[in-house]
Structure formats: structure tokens, C-alpha cells
């Protein structure tokens, strides 16, 4: 069988999406930790794989792929057998919709919040930026909550790759020092995701190594 190699440190939220998807579909893969404290993104070899010098990168045979959502979609299409991304256009569309929304809207707030609260050293915390990012995150979570009060998972009742790309936020959002409003739909979804071994294994990971590391 053609080898699958996943490049990127386990503490990266974007790497976690790819790793979670690979674990869900049960394909064997070689995980090489690079980036952050591991370094290795400035080599010629890595630059040839991803000119952005960011993780994750996935290799499968002759294919080398970067951008976490494209990787997750490839894993779903290649190995998922319809489990993470069904075949029909109308079934796929809401999954793609929530995934694009995560990329363009949800992530903007929650990742900014994580950078402000965890990755920026406390003496450089910007209170205005923190409250703006928190407000943006809560506004997005309320949109998700309204949906999740109607469906068991983000796009439909069934688990899909949209749950992966958005769900990697949950461990961090619930362990950072922030006050979130009551979001019963999101809370029930979080409980459902916690029952998936791949979520526990790939997402519920300490991010202590990132504290105060605003450089990369
Ligand atoms: N849009 C890209 C963003 C990738 C990205 O920002 N990766 C970060 C980690 S989450 C990275 O490689 N940072 C440099 C490092 O870890 O050293 C994706 O979704 O894959």
C-alpha cells in the first residue's frame, strides 16, 4: 500500500484536523513532527513540499498537499468511503458550507483569541484585542449553537469532515481562561465528539509548549 506521511507538530490545530481525519478513516500513516519547537520548516526539502513553510503537509504516493481543509477533504474522498464526505452534491454542500465558514469566519476569532491569550506573553496582552476576538468568537459560536440545537452534528445529524475542521477548536476554547455563555447545542456536540477516540487522541492535547511563543 502507498505510504501516507503527515508532516507537522501534534500541537498545531491545523495539523490536528488532518491527523483526526486520518485516524477516523483508519488509514496507517507515518507522522513526522516538524514546526514549532521541532523546527525543520526552513529546509529546502520542506520548502519544496510547501512554499508557505507551514504545517500540515500530507504526502500520499506522488501527491504532496498543503492547506489543512484540502488535506481533510482528500483524506475523506480517498479513504473515507463516504463516511466523512458523502457522494451526492446536495449532501456534500452543507458540509462544504460549514467548512468554508470555519475557514473564513469562525477561525478568525478563535485563533486570534488563542494567539492573544496563550501565545502572546502576558506582559504583552492587548485587552482590546482580546475582547474583540472573544466577541467575534462568541458571535460565531452562537451561529453554530443555533444549528447544533437542530442537528446532532454541524452540517447534518451525521458526523462529517465539517465537524473535524470546526471541532479542533473545542479543547482550546474550553480550557483557555475565558467566560463563554451557555451554548447548549455546542455543549451537546462537544460531548458527542468526546466519545470519538480519534478526537481524544488528536485534539485533547496540551498546548503548554506554545505558551508565550509568539514567534511561531
Ligand atoms: N491555512 C493553513 C494554515 C497553516 C498554519 O498556519 N500552520 C501553522 C500551525 S497551526 C504553522 O505551520 N506554524 C508554523 C510552525 O508551526 O512552526 C492551513 O489551514 O493549513
mmCIF file of C-alpha atoms and ligand atoms in Angstrom:
data_model
loop_
_atom_site.group_PDB
_atom_site.id
_atom_site.type_symbol
_atom_site.label_atom_id
_atom_site.label_comp_id
_atom_site.label_asym_id
_atom_site.label_seq_id
_atom_site.Cartn_x
_atom_site.Cartn_y
_atom_site.Cartn_z
ATOM 1 C CA UNK A 1 0.000 0.000 0.000
ATOM 2 C CA UNK A 2 1.252 3.510 -0.834
ATOM 3 C CA UNK A 3 2.641 5.250 2.218
ATOM 4 C CA UNK A 4 0.826 8.195 3.732
ATOM 5 C CA UNK A 5 3.054 10.700 5.540
ATOM 6 C CA UNK A 6 1.737 13.564 7.630
ATOM 7 C CA UNK A 7 4.126 16.400 8.452
ATOM 8 C CA UNK A 8 3.513 18.722 11.384
ATOM 9 C CA UNK A 9 3.690 19.070 15.141
ATOM 10 C CA UNK A 10 0.872 17.445 17.114
ATOM 11 C CA UNK A 11 0.213 20.738 18.951
ATOM 12 C CA UNK A 12 -0.856 22.535 15.747
ATOM 13 C CA UNK A 13 -4.629 22.981 15.418
ATOM 14 C CA UNK A 14 -4.366 22.724 11.640
ATOM 15 C CA UNK A 15 -2.296 19.535 11.883
ATOM 16 C CA UNK A 16 -4.898 18.145 14.286
ATOM 17 C CA UNK A 17 -7.575 18.384 11.587
ATOM 18 C CA UNK A 18 -5.546 16.188 9.215
ATOM 19 C CA UNK A 19 -4.477 13.744 11.946
ATOM 20 C CA UNK A 20 -8.030 13.417 13.267
ATOM 21 C CA UNK A 21 -9.360 12.708 9.738
ATOM 22 C CA UNK A 22 -6.680 10.043 9.147
ATOM 23 C CA UNK A 23 -7.498 8.383 12.476
ATOM 24 C CA UNK A 24 -11.232 8.444 11.684
ATOM 25 C CA UNK A 25 -10.789 6.627 8.374
ATOM 26 C CA UNK A 26 -8.343 4.170 9.934
ATOM 27 C CA UNK A 27 -5.545 4.526 7.384
ATOM 28 C CA UNK A 28 -1.984 3.810 8.581
ATOM 29 C CA UNK A 29 0.294 6.828 8.314
ATOM 30 C CA UNK A 30 3.741 7.996 9.239
ATOM 31 C CA UNK A 31 3.627 11.129 11.409
ATOM 32 C CA UNK A 32 6.711 13.385 11.252
ATOM 33 C CA UNK A 33 6.647 16.233 13.757
ATOM 34 C CA UNK A 34 8.072 19.469 12.321
ATOM 35 C CA UNK A 35 7.405 23.138 13.027
ATOM 36 C CA UNK A 36 7.346 24.983 16.363
ATOM 37 C CA UNK A 37 9.892 23.557 18.818
ATOM 38 C CA UNK A 38 10.801 20.836 16.300
ATOM 39 C CA UNK A 39 11.878 23.296 13.585
ATOM 40 C CA UNK A 40 12.534 21.918 10.113
ATOM 41 C CA UNK A 41 10.274 24.271 8.124
ATOM 42 C CA UNK A 42 13.186 26.303 6.755
ATOM 43 C CA UNK A 43 14.844 23.399 4.950
ATOM 44 C CA UNK A 44 14.981 23.113 1.185
ATOM 45 C CA UNK A 45 13.135 19.782 1.413
ATOM 46 C CA UNK A 46 10.242 21.286 3.361
ATOM 47 C CA UNK A 47 10.062 24.400 1.149
ATOM 48 C CA UNK A 48 9.717 22.115 -1.863
ATOM 49 C CA UNK A 49 6.739 20.426 -0.193
ATOM 50 C CA UNK A 50 5.053 23.631 0.963
ATOM 51 C CA UNK A 51 6.273 27.045 -0.228
ATOM 52 C CA UNK A 52 4.302 28.627 2.643
ATOM 53 C CA UNK A 53 6.563 26.757 5.123
ATOM 54 C CA UNK A 54 3.573 25.854 7.279
ATOM 55 C CA UNK A 55 2.108 22.586 8.576
ATOM 56 C CA UNK A 56 0.276 20.349 7.907
ATOM 57 C CA UNK A 57 1.575 18.727 4.735
ATOM 58 C CA UNK A 58 0.323 15.342 3.530
ATOM 59 C CA UNK A 59 2.168 13.056 1.143
ATOM 60 C CA UNK A 60 0.486 10.099 -0.499
ATOM 61 C CA UNK A 61 2.371 8.496 -3.371
ATOM 62 C CA UNK A 62 3.128 11.246 -5.886
ATOM 63 C CA UNK A 63 0.738 13.690 -4.251
ATOM 64 C CA UNK A 64 2.029 16.383 -1.896
ATOM 65 C CA UNK A 65 -0.709 18.532 -0.402
ATOM 66 C CA UNK A 66 -0.856 21.538 1.898
ATOM 67 C CA UNK A 67 -3.803 23.547 3.387
ATOM 68 C CA UNK A 68 -5.489 21.635 6.184
ATOM 69 C CA UNK A 69 -9.008 21.720 4.718
ATOM 70 C CA UNK A 70 -7.839 20.456 1.325
ATOM 71 C CA UNK A 71 -5.964 17.666 3.137
ATOM 72 C CA UNK A 72 -9.006 16.685 5.196
ATOM 73 C CA UNK A 73 -11.174 16.666 2.074
ATOM 74 C CA UNK A 74 -8.641 14.498 0.252
ATOM 75 C CA UNK A 75 -8.468 12.030 3.145
ATOM 76 C CA UNK A 76 -12.277 11.893 3.209
ATOM 77 C CA UNK A 77 -12.556 11.344 -0.551
ATOM 78 C CA UNK A 78 -9.642 8.912 -0.881
ATOM 79 C CA UNK A 79 -10.049 6.802 2.246
ATOM 80 C CA UNK A 80 -13.396 7.717 3.827
ATOM 81 C CA UNK A 81 -15.746 5.588 1.741
ATOM 82 C CA UNK A 82 -18.427 8.264 2.159
ATOM 83 C CA UNK A 83 -18.078 8.350 5.955
ATOM 84 C CA UNK A 84 -16.738 11.897 6.275
ATOM 85 C CA UNK A 85 -17.977 13.346 2.966
ATOM 86 C CA UNK A 86 -20.891 11.686 1.150
ATOM 87 C CA UNK A 87 -21.039 11.395 -2.637
ATOM 88 C CA UNK A 88 -24.068 13.452 -3.667
ATOM 89 C CA UNK A 89 -23.637 17.192 -4.379
ATOM 90 C CA UNK A 90 -26.633 18.126 -2.214
ATOM 91 C CA UNK A 91 -25.298 16.012 0.664
ATOM 92 C CA UNK A 92 -21.819 17.470 0.309
ATOM 93 C CA UNK A 93 -22.900 21.096 0.023
ATOM 94 C CA UNK A 94 -23.774 21.787 3.698
ATOM 95 C CA UNK A 95 -20.529 20.093 4.786
ATOM 96 C CA UNK A 96 -18.518 22.313 2.448
ATOM 97 C CA UNK A 97 -20.524 25.335 3.545
ATOM 98 C CA UNK A 98 -19.675 24.871 7.250
ATOM 99 C CA UNK A 99 -16.070 24.134 6.359
ATOM 100 C CA UNK A 100 -15.680 27.330 4.319
ATOM 101 C CA UNK A 101 -17.450 29.235 7.083
ATOM 102 C CA UNK A 102 -14.986 27.808 9.590
ATOM 103 C CA UNK A 103 -12.083 28.954 7.392
ATOM 104 C CA UNK A 104 -13.404 32.439 6.716
ATOM 105 C CA UNK A 105 -15.407 33.309 9.827
ATOM 106 C CA UNK A 106 -15.136 31.048 12.892
ATOM 107 C CA UNK A 107 -11.361 30.558 12.851
ATOM 108 C CA UNK A 108 -10.631 34.258 12.511
ATOM 109 C CA UNK A 109 -11.972 34.902 16.005
ATOM 110 C CA UNK A 110 -10.982 31.793 17.929
ATOM 111 C CA UNK A 111 -7.435 31.595 16.584
ATOM 112 C CA UNK A 112 -6.900 35.312 17.264
ATOM 113 C CA UNK A 113 -8.113 34.696 20.811
ATOM 114 C CA UNK A 114 -5.706 31.775 21.249
ATOM 115 C CA UNK A 115 -2.789 33.845 19.950
ATOM 116 C CA UNK A 116 -3.678 36.708 22.278
ATOM 117 C CA UNK A 117 -4.280 34.643 25.408
ATOM 118 C CA UNK A 118 -1.825 31.765 25.052
ATOM 119 C CA UNK A 119 0.861 32.547 22.509
ATOM 120 C CA UNK A 120 1.429 36.182 23.463
ATOM 121 C CA UNK A 121 3.447 36.625 26.675
ATOM 122 C CA UNK A 122 1.152 38.016 29.438
ATOM 123 C CA UNK A 123 3.063 41.332 29.658
ATOM 124 C CA UNK A 124 2.188 41.974 26.006
ATOM 125 C CA UNK A 125 -1.531 41.123 26.273
ATOM 126 C CA UNK A 126 -3.729 43.608 24.426
ATOM 127 C CA UNK A 127 -7.018 43.837 26.342
ATOM 128 C CA UNK A 128 -8.919 45.487 23.489
ATOM 129 C CA UNK A 129 -7.775 42.838 21.006
ATOM 130 C CA UNK A 130 -8.711 40.080 23.478
ATOM 131 C CA UNK A 131 -12.225 41.388 23.990
ATOM 132 C CA UNK A 132 -12.729 41.937 20.226
ATOM 133 C CA UNK A 133 -11.570 38.366 19.467
ATOM 134 C CA UNK A 134 -13.737 36.968 22.269
ATOM 135 C CA UNK A 135 -16.806 38.837 20.967
ATOM 136 C CA UNK A 136 -16.123 37.571 17.438
ATOM 137 C CA UNK A 137 -15.707 34.008 18.728
ATOM 138 C CA UNK A 138 -18.921 34.119 20.749
ATOM 139 C CA UNK A 139 -20.876 35.525 17.778
ATOM 140 C CA UNK A 140 -19.679 32.591 15.647
ATOM 141 C CA UNK A 141 -20.359 30.071 18.406
ATOM 142 C CA UNK A 142 -23.938 31.365 18.644
ATOM 143 C CA UNK A 143 -24.410 30.671 14.931
ATOM 144 C CA UNK A 144 -23.088 27.147 15.446
ATOM 145 C CA UNK A 145 -25.218 26.715 18.540
ATOM 146 C CA UNK A 146 -28.442 27.550 16.682
ATOM 147 C CA UNK A 147 -27.561 24.894 14.094
ATOM 148 C CA UNK A 148 -26.485 22.338 16.706
ATOM 149 C CA UNK A 149 -29.791 22.674 18.528
ATOM 150 C CA UNK A 150 -31.355 21.252 15.372
ATOM 151 C CA UNK A 151 -28.802 18.692 14.186
ATOM 152 C CA UNK A 152 -26.521 16.296 16.073
ATOM 153 C CA UNK A 153 -23.509 17.441 14.081
ATOM 154 C CA UNK A 154 -22.533 20.674 12.390
ATOM 155 C CA UNK A 155 -23.746 20.091 8.852
ATOM 156 C CA UNK A 156 -26.348 17.365 9.400
ATOM 157 C CA UNK A 157 -27.128 14.718 12.018
ATOM 158 C CA UNK A 158 -24.233 12.626 10.721
ATOM 159 C CA UNK A 159 -20.600 13.207 11.658
ATOM 160 C CA UNK A 160 -18.649 14.699 8.722
ATOM 161 C CA UNK A 161 -15.357 16.421 7.992
ATOM 162 C CA UNK A 162 -17.024 19.757 8.857
ATOM 163 C CA UNK A 163 -17.092 18.549 12.477
ATOM 164 C CA UNK A 164 -13.352 17.956 12.289
ATOM 165 C CA UNK A 165 -12.330 21.370 10.982
ATOM 166 C CA UNK A 166 -14.558 23.239 13.447
ATOM 167 C CA UNK A 167 -14.263 20.735 16.310
ATOM 168 C CA UNK A 168 -10.498 21.136 16.781
ATOM 169 C CA UNK A 169 -11.338 24.451 18.494
ATOM 170 C CA UNK A 170 -13.270 22.860 21.352
ATOM 171 C CA UNK A 171 -10.453 21.616 23.568
ATOM 172 C CA UNK A 172 -8.797 25.037 23.464
ATOM 173 C CA UNK A 173 -11.982 27.063 23.880
ATOM 174 C CA UNK A 174 -12.946 25.052 26.947
ATOM 175 C CA UNK A 175 -9.504 25.122 28.589
ATOM 176 C CA UNK A 176 -8.498 28.743 27.954
ATOM 177 C CA UNK A 177 -9.183 31.287 30.676
ATOM 178 C CA UNK A 178 -12.351 32.791 29.123
ATOM 179 C CA UNK A 179 -16.019 33.093 30.014
ATOM 180 C CA UNK A 180 -18.328 31.629 27.413
ATOM 181 C CA UNK A 181 -22.120 31.963 27.510
ATOM 182 C CA UNK A 182 -24.380 28.945 27.870
ATOM 183 C CA UNK A 183 -24.373 27.212 24.468
ATOM 184 C CA UNK A 184 -26.406 24.002 24.873
ATOM 185 C CA UNK A 185 -26.133 22.917 21.236
ATOM 186 C CA UNK A 186 -22.359 23.350 21.175
ATOM 187 C CA UNK A 187 -22.035 21.616 24.578
ATOM 188 C CA UNK A 188 -24.033 18.576 23.396
ATOM 189 C CA UNK A 189 -21.942 18.409 20.204
ATOM 190 C CA UNK A 190 -18.751 18.603 22.262
ATOM 191 C CA UNK A 191 -19.950 15.626 24.342
ATOM 192 C CA UNK A 192 -20.664 13.663 21.134
ATOM 193 C CA UNK A 193 -17.191 14.429 19.783
ATOM 194 C CA UNK A 194 -15.592 13.426 23.100
ATOM 195 C CA UNK A 195 -16.980 9.928 22.612
ATOM 196 C CA UNK A 196 -14.857 9.545 19.463
ATOM 197 C CA UNK A 197 -11.440 8.033 20.294
ATOM 198 C CA UNK A 198 -9.828 9.952 17.403
ATOM 199 C CA UNK A 199 -10.943 13.286 18.918
ATOM 200 C CA UNK A 200 -9.457 12.433 22.309
ATOM 201 C CA UNK A 201 -6.237 11.209 20.721
ATOM 202 C CA UNK A 202 -5.564 14.046 18.293
ATOM 203 C CA UNK A 203 -7.264 17.166 19.714
ATOM 204 C CA UNK A 204 -7.237 16.886 23.516
ATOM 205 C CA UNK A 205 -3.531 17.633 23.694
ATOM 206 C CA UNK A 206 -1.730 20.047 25.992
ATOM 207 C CA UNK A 207 -0.722 23.302 24.327
ATOM 208 C CA UNK A 208 1.671 24.311 27.099
ATOM 209 C CA UNK A 209 4.625 24.201 24.685
ATOM 210 C CA UNK A 210 3.003 27.116 22.802
ATOM 211 C CA UNK A 211 2.629 29.441 25.802
ATOM 212 C CA UNK A 212 4.367 32.753 25.249
ATOM 213 C CA UNK A 213 5.722 31.602 21.876
ATOM 214 C CA UNK A 214 4.515 34.388 19.653
ATOM 215 C CA UNK A 215 7.354 33.996 17.133
ATOM 216 C CA UNK A 216 5.962 30.807 15.543
HETATM 217 N N1 LIG B 1 -4.159 27.838 6.129
HETATM 218 C C1 LIG B 1 -3.152 26.897 6.593
HETATM 219 C C2 LIG B 1 -2.535 27.452 7.871
HETATM 220 C C3 LIG B 1 -1.382 26.596 8.358
HETATM 221 C C4 LIG B 1 -0.730 27.179 9.600
HETATM 222 O O1 LIG B 1 -0.917 28.349 9.962
HETATM 223 N N2 LIG B 1 0.074 26.340 10.258
HETATM 224 C C5 LIG B 1 0.775 26.759 11.441
HETATM 225 C C6 LIG B 1 0.435 25.801 12.610
HETATM 226 S S1 LIG B 1 -1.278 25.800 13.029
HETATM 227 C C7 LIG B 1 2.276 26.645 11.238
HETATM 228 O O2 LIG B 1 2.735 25.888 10.416
HETATM 229 N N3 LIG B 1 3.042 27.432 12.003
HETATM 230 C C8 LIG B 1 4.461 27.369 11.972
HETATM 231 C C9 LIG B 1 5.038 26.392 12.940
HETATM 232 O O3 LIG B 1 4.318 25.553 13.495
HETATM 233 O O4 LIG B 1 6.260 26.440 13.156
HETATM 234 C C10 LIG B 1 -3.811 25.532 6.837
HETATM 235 O O5 LIG B 1 -5.008 25.502 7.153
HETATM 236 O O6 LIG B 1 -3.131 24.504 6.690
#
